[in-house]
Short mmCIF file of C-alpha atoms in Angstrom, two decimals:
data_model
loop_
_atom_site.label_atom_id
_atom_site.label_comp_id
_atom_site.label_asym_id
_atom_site.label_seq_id
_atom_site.Cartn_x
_atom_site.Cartn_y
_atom_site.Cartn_z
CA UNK A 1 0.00 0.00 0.00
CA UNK A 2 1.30 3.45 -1.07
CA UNK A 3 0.13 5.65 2.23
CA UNK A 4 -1.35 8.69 2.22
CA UNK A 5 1.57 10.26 4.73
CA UNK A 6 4.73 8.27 5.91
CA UNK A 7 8.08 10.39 7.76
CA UNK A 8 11.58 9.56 6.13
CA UNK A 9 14.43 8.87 8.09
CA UNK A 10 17.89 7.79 7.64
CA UNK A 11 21.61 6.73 8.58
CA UNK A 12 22.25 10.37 10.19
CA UNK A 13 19.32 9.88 12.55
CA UNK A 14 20.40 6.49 13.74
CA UNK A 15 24.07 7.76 14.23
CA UNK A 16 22.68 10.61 15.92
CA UNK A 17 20.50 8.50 18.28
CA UNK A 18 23.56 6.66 18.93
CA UNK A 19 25.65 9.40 20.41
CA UNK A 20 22.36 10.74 22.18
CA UNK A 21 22.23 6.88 23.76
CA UNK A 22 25.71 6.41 24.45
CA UNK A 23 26.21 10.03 26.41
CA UNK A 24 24.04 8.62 28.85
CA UNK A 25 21.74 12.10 28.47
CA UNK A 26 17.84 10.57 27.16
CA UNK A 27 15.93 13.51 29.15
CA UNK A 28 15.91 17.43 28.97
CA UNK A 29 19.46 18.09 27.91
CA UNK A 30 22.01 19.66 25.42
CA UNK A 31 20.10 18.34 22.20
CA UNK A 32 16.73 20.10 23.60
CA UNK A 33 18.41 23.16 24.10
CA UNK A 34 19.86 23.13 20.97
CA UNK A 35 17.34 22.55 18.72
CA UNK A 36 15.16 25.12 20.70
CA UNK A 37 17.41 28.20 19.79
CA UNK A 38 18.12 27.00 16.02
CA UNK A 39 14.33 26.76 15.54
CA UNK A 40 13.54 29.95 17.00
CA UNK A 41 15.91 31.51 14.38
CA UNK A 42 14.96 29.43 11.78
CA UNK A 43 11.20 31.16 12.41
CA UNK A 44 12.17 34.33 13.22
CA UNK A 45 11.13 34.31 17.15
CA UNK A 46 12.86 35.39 19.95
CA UNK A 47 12.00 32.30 22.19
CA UNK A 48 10.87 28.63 21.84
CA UNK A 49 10.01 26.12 24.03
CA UNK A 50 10.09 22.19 23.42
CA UNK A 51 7.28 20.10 24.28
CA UNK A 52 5.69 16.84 23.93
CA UNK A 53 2.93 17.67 21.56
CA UNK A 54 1.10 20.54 19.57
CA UNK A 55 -1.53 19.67 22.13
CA UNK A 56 0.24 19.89 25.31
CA UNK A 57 2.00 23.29 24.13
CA UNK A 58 -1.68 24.84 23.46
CA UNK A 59 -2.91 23.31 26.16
CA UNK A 60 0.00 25.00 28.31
CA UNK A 61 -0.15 28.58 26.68
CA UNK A 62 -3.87 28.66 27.69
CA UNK A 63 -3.15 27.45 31.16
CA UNK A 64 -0.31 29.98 31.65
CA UNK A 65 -3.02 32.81 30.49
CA UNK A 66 -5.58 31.23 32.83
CA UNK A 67 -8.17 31.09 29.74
CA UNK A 68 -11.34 30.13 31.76
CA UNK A 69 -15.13 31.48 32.01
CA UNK A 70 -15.86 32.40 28.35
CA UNK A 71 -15.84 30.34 25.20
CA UNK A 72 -12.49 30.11 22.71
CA UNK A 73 -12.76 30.53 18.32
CA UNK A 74 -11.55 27.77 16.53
CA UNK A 75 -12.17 26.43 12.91
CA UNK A 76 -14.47 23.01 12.23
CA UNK A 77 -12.16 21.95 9.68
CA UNK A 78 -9.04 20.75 11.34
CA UNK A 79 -8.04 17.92 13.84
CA UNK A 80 -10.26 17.34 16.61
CA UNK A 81 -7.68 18.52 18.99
CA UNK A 82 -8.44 22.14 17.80
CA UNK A 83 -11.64 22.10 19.46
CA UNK A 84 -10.98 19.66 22.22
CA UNK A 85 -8.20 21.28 23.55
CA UNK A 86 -10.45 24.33 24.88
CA UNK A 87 -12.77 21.98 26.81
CA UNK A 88 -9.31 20.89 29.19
CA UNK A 89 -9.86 24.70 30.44
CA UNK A 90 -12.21 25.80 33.14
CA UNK A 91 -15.47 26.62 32.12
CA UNK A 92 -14.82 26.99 28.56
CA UNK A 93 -16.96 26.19 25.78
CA UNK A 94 -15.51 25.52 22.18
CA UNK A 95 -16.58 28.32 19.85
CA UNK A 96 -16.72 26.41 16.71
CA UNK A 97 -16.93 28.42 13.24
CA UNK A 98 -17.12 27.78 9.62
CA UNK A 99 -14.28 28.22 7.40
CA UNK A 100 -13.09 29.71 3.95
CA UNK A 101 -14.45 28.06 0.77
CA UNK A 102 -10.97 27.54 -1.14
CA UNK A 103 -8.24 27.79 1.70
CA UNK A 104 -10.55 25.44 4.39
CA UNK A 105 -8.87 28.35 6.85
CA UNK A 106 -10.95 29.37 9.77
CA UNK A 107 -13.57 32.58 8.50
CA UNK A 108 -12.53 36.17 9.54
CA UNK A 109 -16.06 36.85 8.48
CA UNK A 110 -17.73 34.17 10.42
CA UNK A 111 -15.36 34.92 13.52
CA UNK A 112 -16.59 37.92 13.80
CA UNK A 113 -20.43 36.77 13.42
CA UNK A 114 -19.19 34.38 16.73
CA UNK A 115 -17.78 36.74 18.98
CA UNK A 116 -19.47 36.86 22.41
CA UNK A 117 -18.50 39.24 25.43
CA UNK A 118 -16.39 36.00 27.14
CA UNK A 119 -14.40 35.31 23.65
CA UNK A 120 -10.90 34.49 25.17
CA UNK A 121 -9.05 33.46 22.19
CA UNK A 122 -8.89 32.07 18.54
CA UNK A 123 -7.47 29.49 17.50
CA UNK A 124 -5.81 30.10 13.58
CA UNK A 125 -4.90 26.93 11.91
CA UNK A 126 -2.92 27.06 9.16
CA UNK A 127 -4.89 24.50 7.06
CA UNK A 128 -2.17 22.36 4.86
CA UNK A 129 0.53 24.73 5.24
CA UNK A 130 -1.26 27.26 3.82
CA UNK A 131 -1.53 30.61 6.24
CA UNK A 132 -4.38 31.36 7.96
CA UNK A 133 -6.17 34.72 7.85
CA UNK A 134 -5.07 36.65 11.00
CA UNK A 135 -4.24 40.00 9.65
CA UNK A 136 -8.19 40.20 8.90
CA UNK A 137 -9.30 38.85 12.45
CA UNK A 138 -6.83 41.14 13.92
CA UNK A 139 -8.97 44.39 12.47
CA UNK A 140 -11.99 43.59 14.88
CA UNK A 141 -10.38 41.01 17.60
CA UNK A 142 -7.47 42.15 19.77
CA UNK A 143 -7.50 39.31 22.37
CA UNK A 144 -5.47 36.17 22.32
CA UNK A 145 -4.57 35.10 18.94
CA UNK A 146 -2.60 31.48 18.92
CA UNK A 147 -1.23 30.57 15.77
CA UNK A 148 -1.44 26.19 15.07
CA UNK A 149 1.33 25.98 13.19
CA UNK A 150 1.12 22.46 12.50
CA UNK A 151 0.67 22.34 8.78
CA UNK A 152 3.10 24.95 8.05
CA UNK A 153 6.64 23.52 9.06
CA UNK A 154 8.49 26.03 7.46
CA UNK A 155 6.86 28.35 5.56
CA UNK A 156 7.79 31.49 5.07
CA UNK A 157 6.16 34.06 7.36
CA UNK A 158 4.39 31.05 9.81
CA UNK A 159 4.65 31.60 13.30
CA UNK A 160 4.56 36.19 12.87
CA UNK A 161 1.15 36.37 13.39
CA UNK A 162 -0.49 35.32 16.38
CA UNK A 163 0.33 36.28 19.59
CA UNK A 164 1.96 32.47 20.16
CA UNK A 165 2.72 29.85 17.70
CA UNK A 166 2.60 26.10 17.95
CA UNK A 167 4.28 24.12 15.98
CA UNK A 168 4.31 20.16 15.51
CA UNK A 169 6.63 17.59 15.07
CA UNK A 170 4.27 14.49 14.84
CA UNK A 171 5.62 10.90 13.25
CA UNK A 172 3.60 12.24 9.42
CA UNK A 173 4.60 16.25 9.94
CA UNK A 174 7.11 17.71 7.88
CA UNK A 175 10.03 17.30 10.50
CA UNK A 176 8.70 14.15 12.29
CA UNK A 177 10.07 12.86 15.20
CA UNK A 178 7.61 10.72 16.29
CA UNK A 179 5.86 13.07 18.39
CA UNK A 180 6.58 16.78 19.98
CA UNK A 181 5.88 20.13 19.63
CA UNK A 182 7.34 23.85 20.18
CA UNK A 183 5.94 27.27 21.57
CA UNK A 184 7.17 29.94 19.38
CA UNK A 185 6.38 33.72 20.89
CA UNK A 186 7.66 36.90 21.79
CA UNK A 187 6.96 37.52 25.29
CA UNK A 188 9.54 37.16 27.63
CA UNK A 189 7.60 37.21 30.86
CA UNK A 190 5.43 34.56 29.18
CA UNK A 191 8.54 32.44 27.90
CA UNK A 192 9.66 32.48 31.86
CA UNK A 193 6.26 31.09 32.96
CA UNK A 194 5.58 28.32 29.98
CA UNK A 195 9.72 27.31 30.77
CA UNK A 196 8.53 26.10 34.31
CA UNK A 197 5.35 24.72 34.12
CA UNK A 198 6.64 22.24 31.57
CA UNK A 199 7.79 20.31 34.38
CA UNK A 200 5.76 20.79 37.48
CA UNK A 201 7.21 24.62 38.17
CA UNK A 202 11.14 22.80 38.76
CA UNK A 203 14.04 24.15 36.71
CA UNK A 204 15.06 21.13 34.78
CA UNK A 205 17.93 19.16 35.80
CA UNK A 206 19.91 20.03 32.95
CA UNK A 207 19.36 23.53 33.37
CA UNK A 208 20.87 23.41 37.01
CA UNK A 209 23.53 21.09 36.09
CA UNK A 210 24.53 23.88 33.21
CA UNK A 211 24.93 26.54 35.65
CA UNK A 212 28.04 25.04 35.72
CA UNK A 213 28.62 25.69 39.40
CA UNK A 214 32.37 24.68 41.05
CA UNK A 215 32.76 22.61 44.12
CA UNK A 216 34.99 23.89 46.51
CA UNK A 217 36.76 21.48 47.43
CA UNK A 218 36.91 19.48 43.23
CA UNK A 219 36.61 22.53 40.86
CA UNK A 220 34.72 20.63 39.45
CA UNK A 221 31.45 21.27 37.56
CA UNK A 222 28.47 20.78 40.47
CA UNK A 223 24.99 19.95 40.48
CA UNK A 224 22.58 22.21 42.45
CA UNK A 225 19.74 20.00 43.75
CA UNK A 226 17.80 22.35 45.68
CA UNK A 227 15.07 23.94 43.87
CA UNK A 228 11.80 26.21 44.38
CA UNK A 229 8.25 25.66 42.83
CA UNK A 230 5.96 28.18 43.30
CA UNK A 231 3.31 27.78 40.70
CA UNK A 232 1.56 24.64 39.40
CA UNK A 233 3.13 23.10 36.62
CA UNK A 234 3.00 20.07 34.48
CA UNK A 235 5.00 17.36 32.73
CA UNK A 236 5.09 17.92 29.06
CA UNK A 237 8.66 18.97 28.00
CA UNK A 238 10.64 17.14 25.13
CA UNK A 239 13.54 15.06 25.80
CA UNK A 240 16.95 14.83 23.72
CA UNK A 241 16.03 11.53 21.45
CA UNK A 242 12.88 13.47 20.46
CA UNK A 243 14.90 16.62 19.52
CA UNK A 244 17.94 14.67 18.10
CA UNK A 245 15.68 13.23 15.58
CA UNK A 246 14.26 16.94 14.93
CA UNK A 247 17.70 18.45 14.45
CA UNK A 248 18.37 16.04 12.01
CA UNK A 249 14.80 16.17 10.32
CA UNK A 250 15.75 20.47 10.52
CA UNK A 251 18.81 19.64 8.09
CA UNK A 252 17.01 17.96 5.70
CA UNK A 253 13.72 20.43 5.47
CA UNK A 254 14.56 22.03 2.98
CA UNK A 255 15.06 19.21 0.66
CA UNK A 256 12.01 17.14 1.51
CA UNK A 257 9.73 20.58 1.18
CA UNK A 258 11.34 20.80 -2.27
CA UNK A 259 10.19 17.64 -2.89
CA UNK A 260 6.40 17.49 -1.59
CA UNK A 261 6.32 21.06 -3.67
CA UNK A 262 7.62 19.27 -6.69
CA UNK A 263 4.70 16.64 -5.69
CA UNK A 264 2.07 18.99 -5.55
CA UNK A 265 3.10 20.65 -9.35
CA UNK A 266 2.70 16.90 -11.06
CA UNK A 267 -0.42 16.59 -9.37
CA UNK A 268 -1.80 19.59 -10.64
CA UNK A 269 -0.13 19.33 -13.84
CA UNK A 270 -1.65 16.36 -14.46
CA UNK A 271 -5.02 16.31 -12.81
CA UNK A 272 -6.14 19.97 -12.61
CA UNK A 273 -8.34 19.06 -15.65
CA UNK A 274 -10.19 16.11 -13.64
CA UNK A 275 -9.86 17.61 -9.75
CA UNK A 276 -10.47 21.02 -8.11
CA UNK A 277 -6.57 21.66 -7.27
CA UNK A 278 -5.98 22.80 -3.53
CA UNK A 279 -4.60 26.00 -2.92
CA UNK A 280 -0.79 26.17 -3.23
CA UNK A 281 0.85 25.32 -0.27
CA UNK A 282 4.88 25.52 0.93
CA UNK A 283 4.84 22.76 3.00
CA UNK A 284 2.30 20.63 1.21
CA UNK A 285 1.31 18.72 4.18
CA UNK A 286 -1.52 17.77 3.03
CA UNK A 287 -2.42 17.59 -0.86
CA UNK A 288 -6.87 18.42 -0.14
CA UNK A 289 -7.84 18.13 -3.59
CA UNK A 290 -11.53 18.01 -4.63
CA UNK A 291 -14.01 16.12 -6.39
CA UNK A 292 -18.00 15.88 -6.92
CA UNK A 293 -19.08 14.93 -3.45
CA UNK A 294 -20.74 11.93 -6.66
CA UNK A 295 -17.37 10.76 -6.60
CA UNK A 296 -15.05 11.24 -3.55
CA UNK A 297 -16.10 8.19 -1.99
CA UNK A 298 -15.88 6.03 -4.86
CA UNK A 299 -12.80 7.60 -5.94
CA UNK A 300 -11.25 6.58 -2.30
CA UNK A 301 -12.16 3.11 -2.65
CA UNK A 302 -10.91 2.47 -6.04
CA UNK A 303 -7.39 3.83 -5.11
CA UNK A 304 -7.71 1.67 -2.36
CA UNK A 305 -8.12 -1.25 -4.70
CA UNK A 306 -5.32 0.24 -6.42
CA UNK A 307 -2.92 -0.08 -3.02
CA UNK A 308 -3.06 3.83 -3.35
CA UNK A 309 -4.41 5.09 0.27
CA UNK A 310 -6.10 8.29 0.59
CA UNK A 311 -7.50 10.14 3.51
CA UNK A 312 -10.10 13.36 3.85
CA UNK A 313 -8.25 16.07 5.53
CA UNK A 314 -10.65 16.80 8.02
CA UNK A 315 -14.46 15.96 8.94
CA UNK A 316 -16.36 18.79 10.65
CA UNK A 317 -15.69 19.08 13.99
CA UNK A 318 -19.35 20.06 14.77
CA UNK A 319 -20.36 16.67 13.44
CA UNK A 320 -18.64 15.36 16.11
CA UNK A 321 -21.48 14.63 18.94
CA UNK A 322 -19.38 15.18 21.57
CA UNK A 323 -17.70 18.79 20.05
CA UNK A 324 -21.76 20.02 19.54
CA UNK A 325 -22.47 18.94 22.99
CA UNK A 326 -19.73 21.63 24.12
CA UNK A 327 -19.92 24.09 21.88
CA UNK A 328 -21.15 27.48 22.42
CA UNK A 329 -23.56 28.16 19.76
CA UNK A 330 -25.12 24.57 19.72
CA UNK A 331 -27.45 25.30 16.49
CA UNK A 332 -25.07 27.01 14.52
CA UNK A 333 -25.06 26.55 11.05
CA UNK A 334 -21.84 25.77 8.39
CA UNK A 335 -23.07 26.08 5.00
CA UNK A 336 -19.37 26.02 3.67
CA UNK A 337 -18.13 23.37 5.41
CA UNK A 338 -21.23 21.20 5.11
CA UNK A 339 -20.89 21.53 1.80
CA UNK A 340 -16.86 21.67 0.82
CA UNK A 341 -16.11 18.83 3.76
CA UNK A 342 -17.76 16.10 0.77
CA UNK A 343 -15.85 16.99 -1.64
CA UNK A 344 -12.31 16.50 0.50
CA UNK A 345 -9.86 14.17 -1.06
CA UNK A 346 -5.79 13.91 0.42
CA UNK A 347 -3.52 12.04 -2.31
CA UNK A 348 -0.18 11.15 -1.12
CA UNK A 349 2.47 13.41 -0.69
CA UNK A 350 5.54 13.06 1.70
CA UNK A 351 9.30 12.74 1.12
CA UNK A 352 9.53 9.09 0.51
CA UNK A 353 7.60 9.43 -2.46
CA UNK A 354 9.94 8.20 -5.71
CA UNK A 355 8.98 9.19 -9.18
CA UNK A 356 7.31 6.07 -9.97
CA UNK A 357 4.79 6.38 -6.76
CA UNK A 358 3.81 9.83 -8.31
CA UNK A 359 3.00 8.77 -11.96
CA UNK A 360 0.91 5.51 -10.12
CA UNK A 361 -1.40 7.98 -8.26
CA UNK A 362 -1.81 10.12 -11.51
CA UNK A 363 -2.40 6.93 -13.50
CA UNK A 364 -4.95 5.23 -11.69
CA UNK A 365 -6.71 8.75 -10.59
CA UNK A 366 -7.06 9.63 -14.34
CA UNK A 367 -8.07 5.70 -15.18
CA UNK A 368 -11.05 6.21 -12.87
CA UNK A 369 -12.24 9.42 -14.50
CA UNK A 370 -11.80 7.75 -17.97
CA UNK A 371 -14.13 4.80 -16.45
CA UNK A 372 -17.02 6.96 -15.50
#
């Protein structure tokens, strides 16, 4: 079976894995640290933080802002984390709008139809890479804006527009390492608080042990056990195997987003004539192509006779019965998504693609067209 998604990894992450081993250093360490300030430049922020998950670093920022008592914006076609996520907060509901007809980004327009007096934050996905419309939301909504930055491992510009970004590092991302995250943002006074309460308010071992304080008596480098907690924290921080894997995956970026964009061009070379081509897209994490709502289904299962697999990038999260039993307008409409969601179709696209997996999925899409 051809899948939909797969990561790529090679001989420089298993001899990087095997220094990581071998040092005796699996937690919080060096590798974290590192790949934390070469990702911050390589997005343009002043901070970032390393975490576990997209999830857990969304989870944390609206924890650290106390986000509680009101309701929080997020778009119904994405991952069902985007909505969930608010529910982990105090008293929130999950304000759950309709999205743009050709991006499948969350609707400025419909945002604004949404807003109640408790809004506490949006939630901008950038849907397959392709940036979401903050710049418009940002003329009639000055609260919290958090960038999902999940899709969009690198492009240009992600990250710069919300008031945090979170990025993710999941095994079928761009830059997989199995799983993790990162906070990107600004703030310094933020930065401090998210730093602690990644591991129940302590200062992380390595962090102490890097203070590189002298023993009296030695000289040599000393460990200072004693720490303070002060605030409540939690246990979501990445370790050094994670971000080894991600420093190596951060070499080869560029290359494998060359690749998925030179994916995306045969595919709409070659089918733009049968398919509704998605919007174009840096990262390409997703290919969303469209079809006749007729169609999609079909098309999905003869692919899948084909050994081609497919996917639809995403069901609405209002048809979800347990999103509409939390969410704050519960008989909202979404004439867009309702309608665009049927049409959804992801073909394959990651780096381990060769040439001859590319002209399969063209072949076979354009056979079933000629057989209808």
């Amino acid at each position: 079976m051809l899948p939909v998604l797969r990561p790529k990894g090679g001989k420089e992450e298993l001899d990087a894995l095997k220094e990581v081993i071998e040092s005796g250093w699996w937690g919080k360490g060096p590798k974290v640290a590192q790949f934390e300030k070469e990702f911050a430049k390589m997005v343009g922020a002043k901070y970032a933080i390393a975490v576990t998950s997209n999830s857990h670093g969304q989870d944390l920022v609206m924890k650290a802002l106390e986000i509680e008592d009101g309701d929080v914006i997020n778009p119904t076609i994405s991952f069902m984390a985007t909505a969930m996520i608010p529910l982990w907060q105090k008293n929130i509901t999950t304000n759950v709008v309709d999205v743009d007809p050709i991006t499948m980004c969350i609707d400025p327009e419909d945002v604004r139809k949404s807003l109640t007096p408790k809004t506490k934050a949006v939630i901008a996905v950038n849907q397959a890479g392709v940036p979401a419309p903050i710049d418009e939301i940002r003329k009639f909504f000055d609260g919290l804006i958090i960038e999902d930055c999940a899709h969009s491992c690198y492009t240009p510009g992600a990250g710069m527009k919300g008031d945090v970004a979170i990025w993710s590092f999941q095994a079928v991302k761009t830059m997989p390492c199995g799983d993790g995250g990162m906070i990107t943002l600004n703030d310094e006074k933020l930065y401090n608080k998210l730093k602690e309460m990644t591991w129940f308010g302590v200062s992380s071992t390595f962090s102490r042990v890097s203070k590189n304080k002298k023993d009296d008596i030695s000289g040599k480098p000393g460990y200072t056990w004693d720490y303070e907690v002060d605030k409540i924290g939690y246990k979501c921080y990445m370790i050094d195997i994670s971000a080894t894997i991600c420093l190596e995956q951060m070499k080869k970026l560029p290359k494998n987003l060359k690749w998925r964009r030179y994916i995306q061009e045969r595919y709409n070379n070659a089918l733009g004539s049968l398919i509704q081509i998605p919007p174009y897209s840096d990262t390409v994490q997703y290919y969303c192509a469209k079809v006749s709502a007729d169609h999609r289904d079909a098309l999905i299962d003869y692919l899948a006779d084909k050994k081609i697999h497919t996917s639809v990038h995403f069901k609405p999260l209002h048809k979800y019965k347990i999103i509409k039993e939390h969410m704050t307008h519960k008989d909202k409409e979404f004439p867009i998504a309702d309608k665009e969601w049927l049409k959804l179709v992801s073909l394959p696209v990651h780096a381990s693609m060769t040439e001859e997996d590319i002209d399969y999925v063209i072949y076979w899409v354009k056979k079933y067209f000629e057989e209808r």
